[in-house]
CSV table of C-alpha atoms in Angstrom, one decimal:
chain,number,residue,atom,x,y,z
A,1,MET,CA,61.3,23.2,12.9
A,2,GLN,CA,62.0,20.5,10.4
A,3,LYS,CA,63.9,17.4,11.6
A,4,ILE,CA,67.2,16.7,9.9
A,5,LEU,CA,67.7,13.0,8.9
A,6,LYS,CA,71.1,11.4,9.2
A,7,ASN,CA,71.9,8.8,6.5
A,8,PRO,CA,68.4,8.5,5.3
A,9,ARG,CA,67.9,5.3,3.3
A,10,ASN,CA,65.0,6.8,1.2
A,11,GLY,CA,66.0,9.1,-1.6
A,12,CYS,CA,63.7,11.7,-3.1
A,13,ALA,CA,60.8,11.3,-5.5
A,14,PHE,CA,63.0,12.3,-8.5
A,15,GLN,CA,65.3,9.5,-7.7
A,16,GLY,CA,62.5,7.0,-7.4
A,17,ALA,CA,61.0,8.1,-10.7
A,18,LEU,CA,64.4,8.0,-12.5
A,19,GLN,CA,65.3,4.5,-11.1
A,20,THR,CA,61.9,3.2,-12.2
A,21,ILE,CA,62.3,4.4,-15.8
A,22,GLN,CA,65.8,3.1,-15.9
A,23,ALA,CA,64.7,-0.4,-15.1
A,24,ILE,CA,62.2,-0.5,-18.0
A,25,LYS,CA,63.8,-1.9,-21.2
A,26,ASN,CA,63.5,0.5,-24.2
A,27,ALA,CA,62.3,3.4,-22.0
A,28,VAL,CA,64.5,6.4,-22.0
A,29,PRO,CA,64.5,9.1,-19.2
A,30,VAL,CA,65.2,12.7,-20.2
A,31,VAL,CA,66.2,14.6,-17.0
A,32,HIS,CA,65.4,18.3,-16.7
A,33,SER,CA,67.6,19.1,-13.8
A,34,THR,CA,71.0,20.1,-12.6
A,35,ALA,CA,73.8,17.6,-12.9
A,36,GLY,CA,73.8,16.9,-9.2
A,37,CYS,CA,70.3,15.4,-9.2
A,38,ALA,CA,71.1,12.6,-11.6
A,39,TYR,CA,74.5,12.1,-10.0
A,40,GLN,CA,73.0,11.6,-6.5
A,41,SER,CA,70.7,9.0,-8.1
A,42,TYR,CA,73.8,7.3,-9.6
A,43,LEU,CA,75.5,7.1,-6.1
A,44,ALA,CA,72.3,5.7,-4.6
A,45,GLY,CA,72.1,3.1,-7.3
A,46,LEU,CA,75.6,1.9,-6.4
A,47,ALA,CA,74.3,1.0,-3.0
A,48,SER,CA,71.3,-1.1,-4.3
A,49,GLY,CA,73.4,-4.2,-4.8
A,50,SER,CA,71.7,-5.0,-8.1
A,51,ALA,CA,73.2,-5.0,-11.5
A,52,ALA,CA,73.2,-1.9,-13.7
A,53,PRO,CA,69.9,-0.9,-15.2
A,54,PHE,CA,69.1,-0.8,-18.9
A,55,ILE,CA,70.3,2.9,-19.0
A,56,ARG,CA,73.0,3.7,-16.4
A,57,THR,CA,72.5,6.9,-14.5
A,58,ASP,CA,75.8,8.3,-15.8
A,59,GLU,CA,74.5,7.8,-19.3
A,60,VAL,CA,71.1,9.4,-18.8
A,61,PRO,CA,70.4,12.4,-21.1
A,62,GLY,CA,69.8,15.6,-19.3
A,63,THR,CA,69.6,19.4,-19.6
A,64,ASN,CA,72.4,20.0,-17.0
A,65,MET,CA,70.7,23.2,-15.8
A,66,GLN,CA,73.0,26.1,-15.0
A,67,GLU,CA,72.5,29.3,-13.1
A,68,ARG,CA,71.2,31.1,-16.1
A,69,HIS,CA,68.5,28.5,-16.6
A,70,ILE,CA,67.4,28.9,-12.9
A,71,ILE,CA,67.2,32.7,-13.4
A,72,PHE,CA,65.7,33.0,-16.8
A,73,GLY,CA,64.1,29.5,-17.2
A,74,GLY,CA,65.3,26.4,-19.0
A,75,ALA,CA,62.4,25.5,-21.3
A,76,SER,CA,64.3,26.2,-24.5
A,77,ARG,CA,67.2,24.0,-23.2
A,78,LEU,CA,64.7,21.2,-22.5
A,79,ARG,CA,63.3,21.5,-26.1
A,80,GLU,CA,66.9,21.2,-27.4
A,81,GLN,CA,67.7,18.2,-25.2
A,82,ILE,CA,64.5,16.3,-26.1
A,83,LYS,CA,65.3,16.6,-29.8
A,84,ASN,CA,68.9,15.6,-29.4
A,85,THR,CA,67.9,12.6,-27.3
A,86,LEU,CA,65.5,11.4,-30.0
A,87,LYS,CA,68.3,11.6,-32.6
A,88,VAL,CA,70.9,9.8,-30.5
A,89,ILE,CA,69.2,7.2,-28.3
A,90,ASP,CA,67.0,4.5,-29.8
A,91,GLY,CA,64.0,4.0,-27.5
A,92,LYS,CA,60.4,3.1,-27.7
A,93,LEU,CA,59.2,5.4,-25.0
A,94,TYR,CA,60.8,8.7,-23.7
A,95,VAL,CA,59.8,10.1,-20.3
A,96,VAL,CA,60.8,13.6,-19.3
A,97,LEU,CA,61.4,14.0,-15.6
A,98,ASN,CA,61.5,17.4,-14.0
A,99,SER,CA,63.3,18.1,-10.7
A,100,CYS,CA,63.1,20.5,-7.8
A,101,PRO,CA,65.0,23.3,-9.7
A,102,SER,CA,62.9,23.1,-12.9
A,103,ALA,CA,59.7,22.8,-10.9
A,104,MET,CA,60.4,25.8,-8.7
A,105,VAL,CA,61.4,27.9,-11.7
A,106,GLY,CA,58.1,26.9,-13.3
A,107,ASP,CA,59.4,25.7,-16.7
A,108,ASP,CA,56.4,24.6,-18.9
A,109,VAL,CA,57.5,21.0,-19.4
A,110,ASP,CA,54.1,20.0,-20.7
A,111,ALA,CA,54.4,22.5,-23.6
A,112,MET,CA,57.8,21.2,-24.6
A,113,VAL,CA,56.5,17.6,-24.6
A,114,ARG,CA,53.3,18.5,-26.5
A,115,GLU,CA,55.5,19.9,-29.3
A,116,VAL,CA,57.2,16.6,-30.0
A,117,GLN,CA,54.0,14.6,-29.4
A,118,GLU,CA,52.4,16.6,-32.2
A,119,GLN,CA,55.3,15.4,-34.4
A,120,GLY,CA,54.4,11.8,-33.7
A,121,GLU,CA,57.1,11.1,-31.1
A,122,LYS,CA,56.4,8.8,-28.2
A,123,VAL,CA,57.4,11.3,-25.4
A,124,ILE,CA,55.5,11.9,-22.2
A,125,ASP,CA,56.3,13.8,-19.0
A,126,GLY,CA,56.0,13.0,-15.4
A,127,LEU,CA,55.7,15.2,-12.3
A,128,SER,CA,58.8,13.9,-10.4
A,129,ALA,CA,60.2,16.9,-8.5
A,130,GLY,CA,62.0,15.6,-5.4
A,131,PHE,CA,60.2,17.7,-2.9
A,132,HIS,CA,56.9,15.8,-3.5
A,133,GLY,CA,58.0,12.8,-1.5
A,134,ASP,CA,60.6,10.0,-1.3
A,135,VAL,CA,61.6,7.1,-3.6
A,136,HIS,CA,58.4,5.2,-2.9
A,137,TYR,CA,56.3,8.2,-4.0
A,138,GLY,CA,58.4,8.7,-7.1
A,139,TYR,CA,57.8,5.1,-8.1
A,140,GLN,CA,54.1,5.2,-7.7
A,141,GLN,CA,53.7,8.7,-9.2
A,142,ILE,CA,55.7,8.1,-12.4
A,143,LEU,CA,53.9,4.9,-13.2
A,144,THR,CA,50.6,6.6,-12.5
A,145,GLU,CA,51.6,9.5,-14.8
A,146,ILE,CA,52.7,7.1,-17.5
A,147,PHE,CA,49.3,5.3,-17.6
A,148,GLN,CA,47.5,8.6,-17.5
A,149,ASN,CA,49.5,10.0,-20.5
A,150,LEU,CA,50.0,6.9,-22.7
A,151,PRO,CA,46.7,7.4,-24.5
A,152,LYS,CA,48.1,10.7,-25.9
A,153,ILE,CA,50.7,8.8,-27.8
A,154,GLU,CA,49.2,5.4,-28.3
A,155,ASN,CA,45.5,5.2,-29.4
A,156,SER,CA,45.3,1.4,-29.9
A,157,GLU,CA,42.1,-0.3,-28.8
A,158,VAL,CA,41.8,-2.3,-25.6
A,159,GLN,CA,42.1,-6.0,-26.3
A,160,LYS,CA,41.4,-7.9,-23.0
A,161,GLU,CA,43.5,-11.0,-22.3
A,162,ARG,CA,42.0,-13.2,-19.7
A,163,ASN,CA,45.3,-14.6,-18.4
A,164,LEU,CA,47.3,-11.4,-18.4
A,165,VAL,CA,48.1,-9.7,-15.1
A,166,ASN,CA,50.0,-6.6,-14.0
A,167,ILE,CA,52.4,-6.6,-11.0
A,168,PHE,CA,52.8,-3.5,-8.8
A,169,GLY,CA,54.5,-2.6,-5.5
A,170,ILE,CA,58.0,-4.1,-6.1
A,171,ILE,CA,60.3,-1.0,-6.5
A,172,PRO,CA,63.4,-1.3,-8.6
A,173,GLN,CA,66.6,-1.0,-6.7
A,174,LYS,CA,64.8,-0.1,-3.5
A,175,ASP,CA,63.9,-3.7,-3.3
A,176,ILE,CA,67.4,-5.2,-3.5
A,177,PHE,CA,66.1,-8.5,-4.7
A,178,TYR,CA,63.6,-7.1,-7.2
A,179,LYS,CA,65.0,-8.8,-10.3
A,180,GLY,CA,64.9,-12.3,-8.8
A,181,ASP,CA,61.6,-11.6,-7.0
A,182,LEU,CA,59.9,-10.6,-10.2
A,183,ALA,CA,61.3,-13.6,-12.1
A,184,GLU,CA,60.0,-15.9,-9.3
A,185,ILE,CA,56.6,-14.3,-9.2
A,186,LYS,CA,56.4,-14.8,-13.0
A,187,ARG,CA,57.5,-18.4,-12.6
A,188,ILE,CA,54.9,-19.1,-9.9
A,189,LEU,CA,52.0,-17.5,-11.9
A,190,SER,CA,53.0,-19.5,-15.0
A,191,SER,CA,51.7,-22.6,-13.2
A,192,LEU,CA,48.2,-21.2,-13.7
A,193,GLY,CA,48.9,-20.4,-17.4
A,194,ILE,CA,49.1,-16.7,-16.6
A,195,LYS,CA,51.2,-14.2,-18.5
A,196,THR,CA,52.7,-11.5,-16.3
A,197,ASN,CA,53.5,-7.9,-16.9
A,198,THR,CA,56.3,-7.1,-14.4
A,199,PHE,CA,57.5,-4.1,-16.4
A,200,PHE,CA,61.0,-4.5,-15.0
A,201,GLY,CA,62.0,-8.0,-16.0
A,202,LYS,CA,64.5,-9.1,-18.6
A,203,GLU,CA,61.6,-10.1,-20.9
A,204,ASP,CA,59.4,-7.0,-20.1
A,205,GLY,CA,59.8,-3.4,-21.0
A,206,SER,CA,58.1,-0.3,-22.4
A,207,GLU,CA,55.8,-2.5,-24.6
A,208,GLU,CA,54.4,-4.0,-21.5
A,209,LEU,CA,53.4,-0.6,-20.3
A,210,LEU,CA,51.3,-0.2,-23.4
A,211,LYS,CA,49.8,-3.6,-22.9
A,212,ALA,CA,48.9,-3.0,-19.3
A,213,LYS,CA,45.4,-1.9,-20.3
A,214,ASN,CA,44.7,-5.3,-21.8
A,215,ALA,CA,45.2,-7.1,-18.4
A,216,SER,CA,42.4,-8.8,-16.6
A,217,LEU,CA,43.9,-8.2,-13.1
A,218,ASN,CA,46.3,-6.0,-11.2
A,219,ILE,CA,48.3,-7.7,-8.4
A,220,VAL,CA,49.7,-5.3,-5.7
A,221,PHE,CA,52.4,-6.3,-3.2
A,222,SER,CA,52.7,-3.1,-1.2
A,223,ARG,CA,50.8,0.0,-0.6
A,224,TRP,CA,53.1,1.8,-3.1
A,225,GLY,CA,51.6,-0.2,-5.9
A,226,LYS,CA,48.1,0.9,-5.2
A,227,ALA,CA,48.1,4.3,-7.1
A,228,PRO,CA,49.2,3.0,-10.5
A,229,ALA,CA,46.8,0.0,-10.1
A,230,ASP,CA,43.9,2.4,-9.2
A,231,LYS,CA,44.7,4.5,-12.3
A,232,LEU,CA,44.3,1.4,-14.6
A,233,THR,CA,41.1,0.5,-12.8
A,234,GLU,CA,39.8,4.1,-13.4
A,235,LEU,CA,40.8,4.1,-17.0
A,236,TYR,CA,40.1,0.5,-18.1
A,237,SER,CA,38.1,-1.1,-15.3
A,238,ILE,CA,40.8,-3.6,-14.4
A,239,PRO,CA,40.1,-5.2,-10.9
A,240,THR,CA,42.9,-5.3,-8.3
A,241,ILE,CA,43.8,-7.7,-5.5
A,242,SER,CA,46.3,-6.6,-2.9
A,243,PHE,CA,48.7,-8.5,-0.5
A,244,ASP,CA,50.6,-7.1,2.4
A,245,SER,CA,53.8,-8.6,0.9
A,246,ILE,CA,55.4,-10.9,-1.6
A,247,PRO,CA,54.6,-14.6,-0.7
A,248,LEU,CA,57.5,-16.3,1.0
A,249,GLY,CA,57.1,-20.0,1.9
A,250,LEU,CA,55.1,-23.0,0.7
A,251,ASP,CA,51.7,-22.1,2.4
A,252,GLU,CA,52.0,-18.5,1.4
A,253,THR,CA,52.7,-19.4,-2.2
A,254,ALA,CA,49.7,-21.7,-2.3
A,255,GLU,CA,47.4,-19.1,-0.7
A,256,PHE,CA,48.6,-16.5,-3.3
A,257,LEU,CA,48.0,-18.8,-6.2
A,258,LYS,CA,44.5,-19.7,-4.9
A,259,LYS,CA,43.5,-16.0,-4.6
A,260,VAL,CA,44.7,-15.2,-8.1
A,261,ALA,CA,43.0,-18.2,-9.6
A,262,ASP,CA,39.7,-17.3,-7.8
A,263,SER,CA,40.0,-13.7,-9.0
A,264,LEU,CA,40.4,-14.9,-12.7
A,265,ASN,CA,38.1,-17.9,-12.4
A,266,LEU,CA,40.9,-20.2,-13.5
A,267,ASP,CA,41.2,-24.0,-13.0
A,268,PHE,CA,43.4,-24.5,-9.9
A,269,ALA,CA,44.4,-28.1,-10.9
A,270,PRO,CA,47.6,-27.1,-12.8
A,271,ALA,CA,48.8,-25.1,-9.8
A,272,LYS,CA,48.2,-28.1,-7.5
A,273,ALA,CA,50.6,-30.2,-9.6
A,274,PHE,CA,53.1,-27.3,-9.5
A,275,LEU,CA,52.8,-26.9,-5.7
A,276,GLU,CA,53.3,-30.7,-5.2
A,277,GLU,CA,56.6,-30.4,-6.9
A,278,GLU,CA,57.5,-27.3,-5.0
A,279,ALA,CA,56.5,-29.0,-1.7
A,280,ALA,CA,58.9,-31.9,-2.5
A,281,ASP,CA,61.8,-29.4,-3.0
A,282,PHE,CA,60.8,-27.5,0.1
A,283,ALA,CA,60.8,-30.7,2.2
A,284,TYR,CA,64.0,-32.0,0.7
A,285,TYR,CA,66.1,-28.9,1.5
A,286,PHE,CA,64.4,-28.0,4.8
A,287,SER,CA,65.1,-31.6,6.1
A,288,SER,CA,68.8,-30.8,5.8
A,289,LEU,CA,68.3,-28.1,8.4
A,290,ARG,CA,67.2,-30.4,11.2
A,291,GLU,CA,70.6,-30.7,12.8
A,292,ALA,CA,71.6,-27.1,12.2
A,293,TYR,CA,68.3,-26.0,13.7
A,294,TYR,CA,69.1,-27.4,17.1
A,295,GLU,CA,72.9,-27.1,17.0
A,296,ASN,CA,72.9,-23.4,15.8
A,297,HIS,CA,69.7,-22.4,17.7
A,298,LEU,CA,67.9,-21.1,14.6
A,299,ALA,CA,64.8,-20.2,16.6
A,300,LYS,CA,66.3,-16.8,17.3
A,301,SER,CA,65.1,-13.5,18.7
A,302,VAL,CA,65.1,-11.2,15.7
A,303,ASP,CA,65.1,-7.5,14.9
A,304,ILE,CA,63.9,-6.5,11.4
A,305,VAL,CA,64.5,-3.1,9.7
A,306,GLY,CA,63.0,-2.3,6.3
A,307,ASP,CA,60.0,-1.3,4.3
A,308,GLU,CA,56.6,-2.4,5.7
A,309,ALA,CA,56.1,-5.1,3.1
A,310,SER,CA,59.5,-6.7,3.7
A,311,VAL,CA,59.0,-6.6,7.5
A,312,VAL,CA,55.7,-8.4,7.1
A,313,LYS,CA,57.2,-11.0,4.8
A,314,TYR,CA,60.2,-11.9,6.9
A,315,SER,CA,58.4,-11.7,10.2
A,316,GLU,CA,55.7,-14.2,9.2
A,317,PHE,CA,58.2,-16.5,7.6
A,318,LEU,CA,60.6,-16.6,10.6
A,319,LYS,CA,57.8,-17.1,13.1
A,320,LYS,CA,56.0,-19.8,11.2
A,321,TYR,CA,58.9,-21.9,9.9
A,322,PHE,CA,61.6,-21.3,12.6
A,323,GLY,CA,59.6,-20.4,15.7
A,324,SER,CA,61.6,-17.1,15.9
A,325,GLU,CA,60.5,-14.3,18.1
A,326,ILE,CA,60.3,-10.9,16.5
A,327,ALA,CA,61.6,-8.5,19.2
A,328,THR,CA,61.6,-5.3,17.2
A,329,ALA,CA,60.3,-4.2,13.8
A,330,ILE,CA,61.3,-0.9,12.4
A,331,ILE,CA,59.4,0.4,9.4
A,332,THR,CA,61.3,2.8,7.2
A,333,ASP,CA,58.8,3.6,4.3
A,334,PHE,CA,56.6,6.3,5.5
A,335,PHE,CA,56.4,10.1,5.0
A,336,PRO,CA,58.2,12.0,7.9
A,337,SER,CA,55.4,14.6,7.6
A,338,ASP,CA,52.8,12.1,8.6
A,339,ASP,CA,51.4,13.0,12.0
A,340,ASN,CA,50.6,9.4,12.7
A,341,PRO,CA,52.4,6.9,10.5
A,342,GLU,CA,50.9,4.1,12.5
A,343,SER,CA,47.5,4.8,10.9
A,344,ALA,CA,48.9,3.4,7.7
A,345,LYS,CA,50.3,0.3,9.4
A,346,ALA,CA,49.3,-3.1,7.8
A,347,GLU,CA,46.9,-5.2,9.8
A,348,SER,CA,49.4,-8.1,9.9
A,349,LEU,CA,51.9,-5.9,11.7
A,350,LYS,CA,49.8,-5.5,14.8
A,351,ASP,CA,50.5,-8.9,16.3
A,352,ILE,CA,53.7,-9.7,14.6
A,353,ALA,CA,56.3,-8.1,16.7
A,354,GLU,CA,56.7,-7.1,20.4
A,355,LYS,CA,57.6,-3.5,19.4
A,356,VAL,CA,56.9,-1.7,16.2
A,357,TYR,CA,58.6,1.6,15.4
A,358,PHE,CA,58.6,4.0,12.5
A,359,ALA,CA,61.9,5.6,11.8
A,360,GLN,CA,64.2,6.8,8.9
A,361,ASP,CA,67.0,8.4,10.7
A,362,SER,CA,70.0,6.1,11.1
A,363,THR,CA,71.0,7.4,14.5
A,364,GLU,CA,67.4,6.8,15.8
A,365,ILE,CA,67.3,3.3,14.3
A,366,GLN,CA,70.7,2.5,15.9
A,367,GLY,CA,69.4,3.7,19.2
A,368,LEU,CA,66.3,1.5,18.9
A,369,LEU,CA,68.4,-1.6,18.1
A,370,ARG,CA,71.3,-1.1,20.5
A,371,TYR,CA,69.5,-2.3,23.7
A,372,THR,CA,67.2,-5.0,22.3
A,373,GLU,CA,67.7,-8.6,23.4
A,374,SER,CA,67.8,-10.0,19.9
A,375,ASN,CA,70.6,-12.3,18.6
A,376,LEU,CA,69.9,-11.7,14.8
A,377,ILE,CA,69.3,-8.6,12.8
A,378,LEU,CA,67.6,-8.5,9.3
A,379,ALA,CA,68.4,-5.0,8.0
A,380,SER,CA,70.5,-2.9,5.6
A,381,SER,CA,74.3,-2.2,5.5
A,382,LEU,CA,73.6,0.9,7.6
A,383,GLU,CA,72.9,-1.4,10.6
A,384,LYS,CA,76.2,-3.3,10.3
A,385,CYS,CA,78.0,-1.3,12.9
A,386,THR,CA,75.2,-1.7,15.4
A,387,ALA,CA,75.2,-5.5,14.8
A,388,GLU,CA,78.9,-5.7,15.4
A,389,LYS,CA,78.6,-3.8,18.7
A,390,LYS,CA,75.9,-6.1,19.8
A,391,LYS,CA,77.9,-9.1,18.5
A,392,ALA,CA,74.8,-10.2,16.6
A,393,PRO,CA,74.9,-11.6,13.0
A,394,ILE,CA,73.2,-9.5,10.3
A,395,ILE,CA,71.5,-10.6,7.1
A,396,LEU,CA,71.1,-8.0,4.5
A,397,THR,CA,67.5,-7.8,3.4
A,398,SER,CA,66.9,-4.2,2.7
A,399,TYR,CA,68.4,-1.1,1.0
A,400,PRO,CA,71.1,0.0,1.0
A,401,ALA,CA,73.2,-3.2,0.5
A,402,GLY,CA,76.7,-1.7,0.4
A,403,ARG,CA,79.5,-3.8,-1.1
A,404,LYS,CA,77.0,-6.5,-2.1
A,405,VAL,CA,76.2,-7.7,-5.6
A,406,ILE,CA,72.8,-9.2,-6.1
A,407,LEU,CA,72.0,-10.6,-9.6
A,408,SER,CA,69.2,-13.1,-9.6
A,409,ARG,CA,68.7,-14.0,-5.9
A,410,THR,CA,65.1,-14.1,-4.7
A,411,HIS,CA,63.4,-13.9,-1.4
A,412,ALA,CA,60.0,-14.9,-2.8
A,413,GLY,CA,58.1,-18.1,-3.1
A,414,ILE,CA,59.6,-21.5,-2.3
A,415,ARG,CA,63.0,-20.8,-3.9
A,416,GLY,CA,63.2,-17.6,-1.8
A,417,ALA,CA,62.3,-19.6,1.3
A,418,ILE,CA,65.2,-21.9,0.7
A,419,GLU,CA,67.6,-19.0,0.2
A,420,VAL,CA,66.4,-17.3,3.4
A,421,ALA,CA,66.7,-20.5,5.4
A,422,GLU,CA,70.3,-21.0,4.0
A,423,SER,CA,71.2,-17.4,5.1
A,424,LEU,CA,69.7,-18.0,8.5
A,425,ALA,CA,71.6,-21.2,9.0
A,426,ASN,CA,74.9,-19.5,8.0
A,427,SER,CA,74.4,-16.4,10.2
């Protein structure tokens, strides 16, 4: 018997694919689904805390499948919608997303897309039906599908750029700080003279998807970025380096830069000068915490709830820089169908917390947190009630972030370390 999840924080694969395309400038999603699928994604986006994407969910073109389309098929309706979208919305890449209803009916989305491709239009399709997995799967699958299908509409030659890298594993909206984190990663890598394809930044967009094949390196920050990186390796022999999480802190940033420089055989001297300046900022702001550290007892016992990569990041940072004890870590990004989710656990998690759990059900997570000895919780807005009952402060670090607006804040690098320290001191 299937287990019912209460207040799950991970939407379906369709939602993950849609949110990914929405975050890419000049990319236009065309949804082949009922109205409810896109509207659920709209509601989920409101809880992300981030600013509106390039195309809002309530503006996304879609077929709005009705009962007759479910019974007799909706391929002709999709053909009509694709043509209308090309006329009305000016984009550089159009991605058709199917859903559970259209996938179960068996509509030949590929045939509809091939029709417009043969007319020279830059339209591709992605397998994004919600029943395939959750948001994380949708992110990795749609990017993989895009890289697989781009050669059908773009036949330009590969022109390798030695200092160009692709960034994977930071999921739009699911990572509530994704805009600021991507901007910070770009800033850090610029110290090595590196150009960065983040795909979702204010300066990046659909053109960067086309340029991804020219990169000399893929950088992956969570296991959800592995599939699209592997696809580029398969198609264009681009090597990949992986990290358990985004770097947070001075030493972690230096280690990250060193590994990237070694992978690209770059001179590390410019990065040394950059790190010296960052170290001065780090020391200046952290010195202001000396009195607060002792007066407010910042070396706290902490519970952390979130995706595996974020749990690793915050756990290592709090232990190293504040002497915190991680009482409980609850990992939320795994497939409930996995018989043994611990088999996919990052190596760095094994010794980072006293107790490590895998849970997505809100009631189960609340039960795990209720009787811990912690005096600080890093989690989502779903854990606020539990924190109030425990009389423990909570810092919002994961999705959903209800009633929170996050524009350019970052929890990456040295700037992110200063912001996290500030939040800790004020908790």
